[in-house]
PDB file of C-alpha atoms and ligand atoms in Angstrom:
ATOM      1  CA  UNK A1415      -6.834   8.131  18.997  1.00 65.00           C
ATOM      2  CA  UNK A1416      -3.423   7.051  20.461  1.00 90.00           C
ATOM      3  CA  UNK A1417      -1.792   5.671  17.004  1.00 96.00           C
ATOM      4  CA  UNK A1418       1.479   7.490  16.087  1.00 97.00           C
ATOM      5  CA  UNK A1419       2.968   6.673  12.504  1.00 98.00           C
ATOM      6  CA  UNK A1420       5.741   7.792  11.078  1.00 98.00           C
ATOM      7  CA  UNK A1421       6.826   7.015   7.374  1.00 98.00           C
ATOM      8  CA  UNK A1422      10.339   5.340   7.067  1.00 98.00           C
ATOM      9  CA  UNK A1423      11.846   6.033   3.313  1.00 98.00           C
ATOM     10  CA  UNK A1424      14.053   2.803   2.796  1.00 98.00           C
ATOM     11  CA  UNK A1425      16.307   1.562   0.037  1.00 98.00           C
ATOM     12  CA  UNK A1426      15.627   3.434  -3.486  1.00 97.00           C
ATOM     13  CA  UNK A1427      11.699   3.881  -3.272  1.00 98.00           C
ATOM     14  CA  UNK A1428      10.792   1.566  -0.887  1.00 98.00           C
ATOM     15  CA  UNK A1429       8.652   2.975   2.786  1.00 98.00           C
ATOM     16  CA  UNK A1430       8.052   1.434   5.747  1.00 98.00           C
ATOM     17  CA  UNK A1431       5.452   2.565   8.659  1.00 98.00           C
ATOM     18  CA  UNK A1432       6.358   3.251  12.396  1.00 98.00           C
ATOM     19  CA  UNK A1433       2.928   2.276  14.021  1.00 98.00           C
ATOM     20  CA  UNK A1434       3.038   3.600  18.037  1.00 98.00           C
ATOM     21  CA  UNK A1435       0.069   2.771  20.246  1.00 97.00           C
ATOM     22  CA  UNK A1436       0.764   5.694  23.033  1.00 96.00           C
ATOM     23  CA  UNK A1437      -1.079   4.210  25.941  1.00 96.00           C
ATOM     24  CA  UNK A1438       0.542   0.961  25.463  1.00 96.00           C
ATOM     25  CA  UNK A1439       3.926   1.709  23.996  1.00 97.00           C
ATOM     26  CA  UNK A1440       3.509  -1.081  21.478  1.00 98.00           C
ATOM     27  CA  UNK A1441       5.167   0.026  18.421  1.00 98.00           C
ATOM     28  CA  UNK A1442       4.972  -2.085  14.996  1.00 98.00           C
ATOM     29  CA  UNK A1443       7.008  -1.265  11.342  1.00 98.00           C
ATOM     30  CA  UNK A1444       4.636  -2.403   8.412  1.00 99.00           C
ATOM     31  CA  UNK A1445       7.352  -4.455   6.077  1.00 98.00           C
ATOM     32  CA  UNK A1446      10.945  -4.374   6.459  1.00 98.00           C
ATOM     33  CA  UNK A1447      12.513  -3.106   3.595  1.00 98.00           C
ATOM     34  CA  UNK A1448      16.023  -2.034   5.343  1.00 98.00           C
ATOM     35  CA  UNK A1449      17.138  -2.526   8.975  1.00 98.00           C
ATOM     36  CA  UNK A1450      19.308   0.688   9.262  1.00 98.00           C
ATOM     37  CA  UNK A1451      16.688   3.210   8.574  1.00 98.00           C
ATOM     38  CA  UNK A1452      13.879   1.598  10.852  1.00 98.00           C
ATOM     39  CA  UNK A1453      16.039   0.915  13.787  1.00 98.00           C
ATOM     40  CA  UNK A1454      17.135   4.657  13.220  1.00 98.00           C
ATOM     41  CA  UNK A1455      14.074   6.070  13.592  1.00 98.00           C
ATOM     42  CA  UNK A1456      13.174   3.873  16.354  1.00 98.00           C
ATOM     43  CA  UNK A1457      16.005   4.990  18.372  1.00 98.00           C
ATOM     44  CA  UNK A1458      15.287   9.421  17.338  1.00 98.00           C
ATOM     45  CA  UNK A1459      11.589   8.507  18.982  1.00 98.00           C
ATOM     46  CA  UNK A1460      12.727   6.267  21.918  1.00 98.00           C
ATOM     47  CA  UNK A1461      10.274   3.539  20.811  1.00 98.00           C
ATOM     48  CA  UNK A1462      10.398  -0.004  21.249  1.00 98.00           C
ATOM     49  CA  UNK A1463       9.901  -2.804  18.528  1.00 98.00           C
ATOM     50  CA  UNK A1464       7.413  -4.903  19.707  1.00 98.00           C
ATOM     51  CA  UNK A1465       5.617  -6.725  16.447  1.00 98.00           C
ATOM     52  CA  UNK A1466       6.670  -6.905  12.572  1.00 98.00           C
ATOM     53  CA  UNK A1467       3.356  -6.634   9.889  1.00 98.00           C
ATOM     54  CA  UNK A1468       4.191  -7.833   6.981  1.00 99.00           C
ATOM     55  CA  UNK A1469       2.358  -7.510   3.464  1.00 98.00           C
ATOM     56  CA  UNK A1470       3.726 -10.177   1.283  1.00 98.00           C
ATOM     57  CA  UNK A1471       6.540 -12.166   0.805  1.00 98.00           C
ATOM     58  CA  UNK A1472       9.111 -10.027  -1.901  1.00 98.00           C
ATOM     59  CA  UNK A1473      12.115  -9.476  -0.269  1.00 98.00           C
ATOM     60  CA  UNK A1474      11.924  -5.715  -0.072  1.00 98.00           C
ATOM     61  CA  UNK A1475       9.440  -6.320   2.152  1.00 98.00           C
ATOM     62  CA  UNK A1476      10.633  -9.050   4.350  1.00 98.00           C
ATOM     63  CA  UNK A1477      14.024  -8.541   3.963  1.00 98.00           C
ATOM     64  CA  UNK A1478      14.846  -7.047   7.415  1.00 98.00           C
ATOM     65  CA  UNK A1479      12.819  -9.892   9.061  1.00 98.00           C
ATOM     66  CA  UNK A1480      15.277 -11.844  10.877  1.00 98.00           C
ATOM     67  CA  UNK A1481      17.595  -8.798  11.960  1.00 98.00           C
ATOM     68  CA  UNK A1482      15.091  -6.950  13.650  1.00 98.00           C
ATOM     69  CA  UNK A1483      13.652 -10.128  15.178  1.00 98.00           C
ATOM     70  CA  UNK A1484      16.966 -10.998  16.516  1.00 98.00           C
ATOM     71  CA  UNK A1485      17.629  -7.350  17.995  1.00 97.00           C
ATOM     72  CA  UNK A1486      13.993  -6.289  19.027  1.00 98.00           C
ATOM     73  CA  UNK A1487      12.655  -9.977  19.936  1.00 97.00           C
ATOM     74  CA  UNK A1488       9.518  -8.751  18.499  1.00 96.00           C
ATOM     75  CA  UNK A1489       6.767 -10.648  17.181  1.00 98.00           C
ATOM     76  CA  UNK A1490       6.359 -11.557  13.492  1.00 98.00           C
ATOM     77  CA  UNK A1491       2.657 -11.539  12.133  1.00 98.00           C
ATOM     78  CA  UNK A1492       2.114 -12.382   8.252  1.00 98.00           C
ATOM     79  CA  UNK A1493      -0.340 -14.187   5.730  1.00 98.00           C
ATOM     80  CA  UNK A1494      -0.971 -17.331   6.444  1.00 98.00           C
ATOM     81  CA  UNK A1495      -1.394 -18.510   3.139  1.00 97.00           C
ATOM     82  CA  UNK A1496       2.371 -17.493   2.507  1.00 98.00           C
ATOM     83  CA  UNK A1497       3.852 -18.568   5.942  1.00 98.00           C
ATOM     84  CA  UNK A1498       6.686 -20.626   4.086  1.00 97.00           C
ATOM     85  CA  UNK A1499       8.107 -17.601   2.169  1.00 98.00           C
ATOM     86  CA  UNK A1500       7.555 -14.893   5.210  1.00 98.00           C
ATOM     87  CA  UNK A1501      11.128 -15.113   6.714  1.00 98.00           C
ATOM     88  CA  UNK A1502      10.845 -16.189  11.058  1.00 98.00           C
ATOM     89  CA  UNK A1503       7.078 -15.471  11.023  1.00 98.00           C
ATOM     90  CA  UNK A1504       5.322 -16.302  14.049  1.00 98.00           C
ATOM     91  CA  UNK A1505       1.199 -15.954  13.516  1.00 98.00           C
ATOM     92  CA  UNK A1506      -0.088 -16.211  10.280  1.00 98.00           C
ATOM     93  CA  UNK A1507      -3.225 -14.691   9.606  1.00 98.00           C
ATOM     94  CA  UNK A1508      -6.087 -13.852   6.937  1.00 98.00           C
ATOM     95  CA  UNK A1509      -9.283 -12.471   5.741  1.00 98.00           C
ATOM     96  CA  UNK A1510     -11.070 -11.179   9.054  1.00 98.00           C
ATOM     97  CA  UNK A1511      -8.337 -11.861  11.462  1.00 98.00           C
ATOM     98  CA  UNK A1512      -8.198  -9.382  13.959  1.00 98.00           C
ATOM     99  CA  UNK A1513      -3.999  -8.203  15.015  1.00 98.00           C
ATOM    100  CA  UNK A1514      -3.884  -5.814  18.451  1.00 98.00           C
ATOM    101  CA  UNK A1515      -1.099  -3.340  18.284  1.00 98.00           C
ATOM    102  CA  UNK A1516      -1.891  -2.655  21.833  1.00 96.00           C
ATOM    103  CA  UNK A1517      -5.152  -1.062  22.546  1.00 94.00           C
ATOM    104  CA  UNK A1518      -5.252  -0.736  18.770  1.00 96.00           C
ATOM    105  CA  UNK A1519      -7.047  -3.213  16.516  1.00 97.00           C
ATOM    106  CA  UNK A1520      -6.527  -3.758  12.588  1.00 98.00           C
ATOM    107  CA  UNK A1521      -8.719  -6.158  10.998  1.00 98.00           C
ATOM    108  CA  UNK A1522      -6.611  -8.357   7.738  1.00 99.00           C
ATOM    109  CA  UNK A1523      -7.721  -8.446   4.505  1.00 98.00           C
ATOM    110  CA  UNK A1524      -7.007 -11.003   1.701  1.00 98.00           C
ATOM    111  CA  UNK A1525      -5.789  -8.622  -1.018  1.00 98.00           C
ATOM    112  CA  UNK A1526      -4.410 -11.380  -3.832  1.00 98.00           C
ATOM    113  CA  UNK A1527      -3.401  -9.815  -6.918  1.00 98.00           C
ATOM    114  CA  UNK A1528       0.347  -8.453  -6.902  1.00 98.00           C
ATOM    115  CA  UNK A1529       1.597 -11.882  -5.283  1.00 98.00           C
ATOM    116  CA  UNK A1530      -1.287 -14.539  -3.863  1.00 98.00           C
ATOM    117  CA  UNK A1531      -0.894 -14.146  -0.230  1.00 98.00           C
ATOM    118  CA  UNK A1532      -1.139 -10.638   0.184  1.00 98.00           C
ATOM    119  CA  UNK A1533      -2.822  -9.274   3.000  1.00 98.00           C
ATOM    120  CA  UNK A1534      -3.864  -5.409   4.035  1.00 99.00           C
ATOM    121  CA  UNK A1535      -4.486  -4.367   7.439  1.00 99.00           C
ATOM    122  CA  UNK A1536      -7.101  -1.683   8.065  1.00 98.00           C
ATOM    123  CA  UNK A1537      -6.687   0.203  11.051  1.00 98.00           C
ATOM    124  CA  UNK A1538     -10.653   1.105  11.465  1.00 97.00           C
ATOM    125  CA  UNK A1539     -10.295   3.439  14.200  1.00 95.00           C
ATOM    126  CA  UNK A1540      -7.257   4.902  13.382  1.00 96.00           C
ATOM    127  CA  UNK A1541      -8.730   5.392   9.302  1.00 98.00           C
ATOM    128  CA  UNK A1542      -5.426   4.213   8.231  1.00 98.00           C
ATOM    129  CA  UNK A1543      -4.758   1.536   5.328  1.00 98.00           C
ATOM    130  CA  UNK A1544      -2.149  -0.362   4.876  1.00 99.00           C
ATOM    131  CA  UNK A1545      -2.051  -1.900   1.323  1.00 98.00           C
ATOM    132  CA  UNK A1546       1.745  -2.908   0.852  1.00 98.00           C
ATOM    133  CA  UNK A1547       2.382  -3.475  -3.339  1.00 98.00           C
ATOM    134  CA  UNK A1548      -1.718  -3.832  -3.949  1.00 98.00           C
ATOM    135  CA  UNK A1549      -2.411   0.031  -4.253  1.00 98.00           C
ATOM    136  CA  UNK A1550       0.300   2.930  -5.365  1.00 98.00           C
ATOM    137  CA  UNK A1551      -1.084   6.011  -5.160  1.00 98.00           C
ATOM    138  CA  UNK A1552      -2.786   6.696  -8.976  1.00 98.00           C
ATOM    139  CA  UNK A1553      -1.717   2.983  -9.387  1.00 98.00           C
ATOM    140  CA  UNK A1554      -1.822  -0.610  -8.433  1.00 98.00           C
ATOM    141  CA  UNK A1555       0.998  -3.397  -8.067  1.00 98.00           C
ATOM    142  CA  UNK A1556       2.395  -5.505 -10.777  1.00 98.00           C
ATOM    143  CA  UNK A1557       0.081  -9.185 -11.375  1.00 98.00           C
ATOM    144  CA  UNK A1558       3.003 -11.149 -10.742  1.00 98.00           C
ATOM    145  CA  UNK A1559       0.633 -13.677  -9.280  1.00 98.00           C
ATOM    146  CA  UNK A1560      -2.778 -12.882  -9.399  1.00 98.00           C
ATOM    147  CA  UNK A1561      -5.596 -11.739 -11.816  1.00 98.00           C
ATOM    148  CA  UNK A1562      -6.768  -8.863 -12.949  1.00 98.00           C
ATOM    149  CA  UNK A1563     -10.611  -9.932 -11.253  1.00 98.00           C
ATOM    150  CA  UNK A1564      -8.583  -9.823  -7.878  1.00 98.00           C
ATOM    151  CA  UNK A1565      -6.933  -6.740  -8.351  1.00 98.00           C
ATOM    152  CA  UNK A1566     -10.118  -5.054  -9.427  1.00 98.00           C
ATOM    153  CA  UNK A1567     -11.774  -6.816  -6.263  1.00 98.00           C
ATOM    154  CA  UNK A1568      -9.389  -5.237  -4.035  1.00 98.00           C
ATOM    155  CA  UNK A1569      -9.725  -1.877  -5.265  1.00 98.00           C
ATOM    156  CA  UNK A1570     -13.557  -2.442  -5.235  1.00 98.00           C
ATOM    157  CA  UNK A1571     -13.824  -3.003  -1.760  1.00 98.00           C
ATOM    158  CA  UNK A1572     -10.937  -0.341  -0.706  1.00 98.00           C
ATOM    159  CA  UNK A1573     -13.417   2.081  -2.737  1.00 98.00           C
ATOM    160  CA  UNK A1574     -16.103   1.182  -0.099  1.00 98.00           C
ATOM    161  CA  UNK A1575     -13.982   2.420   3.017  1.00 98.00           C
ATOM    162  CA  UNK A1576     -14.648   5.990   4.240  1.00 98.00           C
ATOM    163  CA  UNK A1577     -12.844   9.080   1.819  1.00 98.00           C
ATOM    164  CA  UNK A1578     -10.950  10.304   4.986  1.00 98.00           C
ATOM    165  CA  UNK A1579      -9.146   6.906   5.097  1.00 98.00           C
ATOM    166  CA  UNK A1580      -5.471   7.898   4.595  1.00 98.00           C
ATOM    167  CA  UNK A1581      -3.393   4.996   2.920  1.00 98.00           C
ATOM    168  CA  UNK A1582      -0.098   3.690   3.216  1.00 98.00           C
ATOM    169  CA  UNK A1583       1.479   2.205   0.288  1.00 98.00           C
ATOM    170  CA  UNK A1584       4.986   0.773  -0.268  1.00 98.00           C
ATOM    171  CA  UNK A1585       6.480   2.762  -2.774  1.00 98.00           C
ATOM    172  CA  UNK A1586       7.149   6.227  -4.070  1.00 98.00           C
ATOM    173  CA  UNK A1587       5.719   5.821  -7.506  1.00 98.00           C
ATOM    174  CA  UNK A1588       3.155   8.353  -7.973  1.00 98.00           C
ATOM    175  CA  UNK A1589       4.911  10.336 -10.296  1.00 98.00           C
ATOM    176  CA  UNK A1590       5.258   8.255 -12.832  1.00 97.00           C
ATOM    177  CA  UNK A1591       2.180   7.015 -12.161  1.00 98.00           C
ATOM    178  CA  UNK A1592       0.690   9.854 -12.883  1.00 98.00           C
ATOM    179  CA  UNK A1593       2.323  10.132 -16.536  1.00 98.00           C
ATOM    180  CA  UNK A1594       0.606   7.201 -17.500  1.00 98.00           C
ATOM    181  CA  UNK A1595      -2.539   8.216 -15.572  1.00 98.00           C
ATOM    182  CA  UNK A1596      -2.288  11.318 -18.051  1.00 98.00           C
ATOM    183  CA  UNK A1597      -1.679   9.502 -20.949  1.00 98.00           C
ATOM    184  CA  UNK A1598      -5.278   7.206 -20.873  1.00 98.00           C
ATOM    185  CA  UNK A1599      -7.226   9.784 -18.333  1.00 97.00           C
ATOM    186  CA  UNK A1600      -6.236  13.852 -20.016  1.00 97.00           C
ATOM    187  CA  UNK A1601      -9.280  15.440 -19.665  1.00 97.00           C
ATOM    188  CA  UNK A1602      -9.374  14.200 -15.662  1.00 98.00           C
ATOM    189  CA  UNK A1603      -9.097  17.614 -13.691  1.00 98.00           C
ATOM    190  CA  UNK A1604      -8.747  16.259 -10.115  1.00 98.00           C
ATOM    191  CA  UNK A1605      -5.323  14.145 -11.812  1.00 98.00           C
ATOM    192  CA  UNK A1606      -3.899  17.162 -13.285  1.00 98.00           C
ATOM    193  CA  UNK A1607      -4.335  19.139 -10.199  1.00 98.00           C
ATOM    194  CA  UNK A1608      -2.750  16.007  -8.428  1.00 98.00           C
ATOM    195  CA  UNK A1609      -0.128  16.234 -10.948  1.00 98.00           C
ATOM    196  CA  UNK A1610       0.834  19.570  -9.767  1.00 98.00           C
ATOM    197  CA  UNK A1611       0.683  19.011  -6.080  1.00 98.00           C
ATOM    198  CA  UNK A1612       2.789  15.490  -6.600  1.00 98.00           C
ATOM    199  CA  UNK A1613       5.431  18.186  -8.609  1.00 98.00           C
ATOM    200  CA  UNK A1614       6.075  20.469  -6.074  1.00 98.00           C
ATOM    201  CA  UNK A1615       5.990  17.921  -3.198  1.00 98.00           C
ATOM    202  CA  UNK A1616       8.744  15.757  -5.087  1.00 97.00           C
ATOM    203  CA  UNK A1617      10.394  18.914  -5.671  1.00 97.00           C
ATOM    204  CA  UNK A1618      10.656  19.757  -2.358  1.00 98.00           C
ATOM    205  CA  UNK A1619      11.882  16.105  -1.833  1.00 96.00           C
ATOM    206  CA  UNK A1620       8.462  15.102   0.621  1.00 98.00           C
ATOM    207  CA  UNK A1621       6.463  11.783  -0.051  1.00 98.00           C
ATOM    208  CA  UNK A1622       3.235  11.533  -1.600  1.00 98.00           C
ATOM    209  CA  UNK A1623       1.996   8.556   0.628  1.00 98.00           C
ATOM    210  CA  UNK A1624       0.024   8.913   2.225  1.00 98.00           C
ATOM    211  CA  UNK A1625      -2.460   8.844  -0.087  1.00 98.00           C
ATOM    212  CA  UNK A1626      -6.479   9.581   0.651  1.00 98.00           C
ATOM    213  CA  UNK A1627      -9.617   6.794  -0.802  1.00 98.00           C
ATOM    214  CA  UNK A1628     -11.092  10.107  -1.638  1.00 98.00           C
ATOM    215  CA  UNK A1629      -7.525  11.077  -3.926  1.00 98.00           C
ATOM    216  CA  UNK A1630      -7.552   7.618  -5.291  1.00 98.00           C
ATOM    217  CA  UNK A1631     -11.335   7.488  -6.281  1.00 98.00           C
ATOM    218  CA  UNK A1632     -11.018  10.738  -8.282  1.00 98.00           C
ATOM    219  CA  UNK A1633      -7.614  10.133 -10.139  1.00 98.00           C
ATOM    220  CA  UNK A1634      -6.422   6.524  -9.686  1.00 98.00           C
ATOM    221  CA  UNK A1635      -7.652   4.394 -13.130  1.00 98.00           C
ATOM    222  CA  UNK A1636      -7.582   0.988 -11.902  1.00 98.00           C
ATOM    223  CA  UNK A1637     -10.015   1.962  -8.903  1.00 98.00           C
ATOM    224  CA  UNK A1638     -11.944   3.797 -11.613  1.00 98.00           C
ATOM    225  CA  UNK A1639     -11.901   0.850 -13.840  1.00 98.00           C
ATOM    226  CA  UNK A1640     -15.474   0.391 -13.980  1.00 98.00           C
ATOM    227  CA  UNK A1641     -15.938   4.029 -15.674  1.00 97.00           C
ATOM    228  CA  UNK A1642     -17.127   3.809 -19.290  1.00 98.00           C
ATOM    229  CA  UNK A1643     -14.667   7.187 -20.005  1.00 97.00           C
ATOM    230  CA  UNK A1644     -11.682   4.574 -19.145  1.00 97.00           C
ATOM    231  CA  UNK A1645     -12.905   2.015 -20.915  1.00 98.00           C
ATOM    232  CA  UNK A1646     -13.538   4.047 -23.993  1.00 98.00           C
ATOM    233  CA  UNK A1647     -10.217   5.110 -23.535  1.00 98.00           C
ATOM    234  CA  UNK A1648      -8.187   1.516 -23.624  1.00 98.00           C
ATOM    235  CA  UNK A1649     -10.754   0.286 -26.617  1.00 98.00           C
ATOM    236  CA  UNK A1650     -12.440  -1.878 -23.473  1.00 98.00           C
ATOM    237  CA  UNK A1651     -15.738  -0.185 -23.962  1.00 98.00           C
ATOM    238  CA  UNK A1652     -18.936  -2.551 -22.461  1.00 98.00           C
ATOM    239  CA  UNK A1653     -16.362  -4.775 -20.973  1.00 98.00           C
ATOM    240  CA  UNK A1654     -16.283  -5.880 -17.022  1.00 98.00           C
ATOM    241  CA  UNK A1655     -14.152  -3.733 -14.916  1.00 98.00           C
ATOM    242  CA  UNK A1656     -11.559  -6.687 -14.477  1.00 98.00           C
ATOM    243  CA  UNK A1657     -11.687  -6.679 -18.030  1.00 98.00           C
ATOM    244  CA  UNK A1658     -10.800  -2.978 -17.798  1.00 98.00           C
ATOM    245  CA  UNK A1659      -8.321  -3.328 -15.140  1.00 98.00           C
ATOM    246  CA  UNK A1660      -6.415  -5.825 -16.741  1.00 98.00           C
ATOM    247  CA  UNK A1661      -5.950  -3.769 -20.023  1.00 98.00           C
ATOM    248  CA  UNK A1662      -5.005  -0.427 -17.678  1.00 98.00           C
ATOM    249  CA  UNK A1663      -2.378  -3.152 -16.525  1.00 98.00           C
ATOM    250  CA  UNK A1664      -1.014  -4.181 -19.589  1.00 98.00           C
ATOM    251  CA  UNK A1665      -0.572  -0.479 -20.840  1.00 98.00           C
ATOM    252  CA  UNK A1666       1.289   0.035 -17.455  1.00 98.00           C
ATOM    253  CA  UNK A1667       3.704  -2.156 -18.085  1.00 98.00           C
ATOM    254  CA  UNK A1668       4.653  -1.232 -21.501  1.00 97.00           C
ATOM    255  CA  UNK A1669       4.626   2.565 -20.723  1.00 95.00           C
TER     256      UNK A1669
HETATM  257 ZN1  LIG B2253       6.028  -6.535  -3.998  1.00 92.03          ZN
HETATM  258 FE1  LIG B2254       7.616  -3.860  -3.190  1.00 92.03          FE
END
């Protein structure tokens, strides 16, 4: 497999992905958080800028759009659905669109939940996952504007994809995801052992993305949603797994 990928910390807890086809040279970032620190690491690894991903439209993920554009002349590929709020896109694209980086082919996926044009791009070859704000490691993205169902549907079907599958989210947050993890999910062993590795590696100032489907299955809540033991736990019990989800979501954000 020729993909290179490199994770780009940018502004507070924000990351962005260096994707390098090596037979091809073609080199993408997935979002654009902060100009300085991706042309940075462009320049240490002699690679050119030849195509923008983008997630969804919140500005700490477009944000470096138009710079880069203007320095790199690279291509801008986005949702579709959101093409009037993805800054100087040039290709739109959704569910089952297929993007070459390259040699290298990702297939989109409508992920609506956190905003309602997200998209993921899966990477099938490569087993790498690209989820922007729609999966944190041990947690999921806000429902600014989506549902619960979608969320739920998104995690459902990044369940299906192959444990190996590494994943790339968008922010350092697993730490404190974790805490609340903990708080509706004590008894899980595979989360406090997660707890301890996400402890040292923070300690020792690394990232914890990426992330594995086989980490997230065992310790993330709102991919195990549709376990009674959760549901018990948030007073959801014989309720639907969006149901389930949605209640995870509301605890979230009042922890
Ligand atoms: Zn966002
Ligand atoms: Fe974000």
């Amino acid at each position: 497999m020729s993909l290179e990928i490199a994770v780009i910390p940018c502004l507070r807890d924000n990351y962005a992905f260096l994707l390098h086809d090596r037979a091809t040279g073609a080199t993408a970032v997935v979002d654009t958080p902060e100009v300085g620190p991706i042309n940075a690491a462009l320049e240490a690894r002699g690679w050119h800028l030849t195509h923008i991903l983008n997630t969804h439209h919140h500005p700490d993920h477009v944000g470096g759009n138009r710079m880069l554009c203007d320095t790199h002349g690279c291509q801008i590929i986005g949702p579709a659905s959101d093409a009037h709020r993805i800054p100087g896109l040039h290709e739109g694209v959704g569910e089952g669109d297929a993007v070459m980086l390259g040699q290298i082919q990702a297939v989109v996926w409508d992920t609506p939940a956190h905003t309602s044009g997200h998209i993921s791009y899966y990477f099938a070859e490569a087993s790498a996952l690209f989820v922007g704000d729609t999966l944190f490691a041990v947690g999921c993205g806000r429902l600014f504007e989506g549902t619960a169902l979608q969320m739920w549907s998104a995690m459902h079907r990044y369940r299906s994809l192959p444990d190996h599958t590494r994943v790339y989210c968008a922010h350092e947050y697993t730490a404190s995801n974790i805490r609340f993890a903990r708080s509706i999910d004590p008894s899980n062993e595979a989360l406090a052992r997660r707890a301890q590795e996400v402890e040292q590696l923070r300690a020792a100032d690394q990232f914890t993305v990426p992330t594995t489907i086989a980490q997230e299955k065992a310790t993330n809540p709102f991919m195990r949603a549709d376990d009674p033991m959760l549901a018990a736990a948030v007073q959801r019990s014989g309720a639907s797994p969006a149901d389930v989800l949605g209640e995870i979501r509301r605890r979230k954000d009042r922890f």
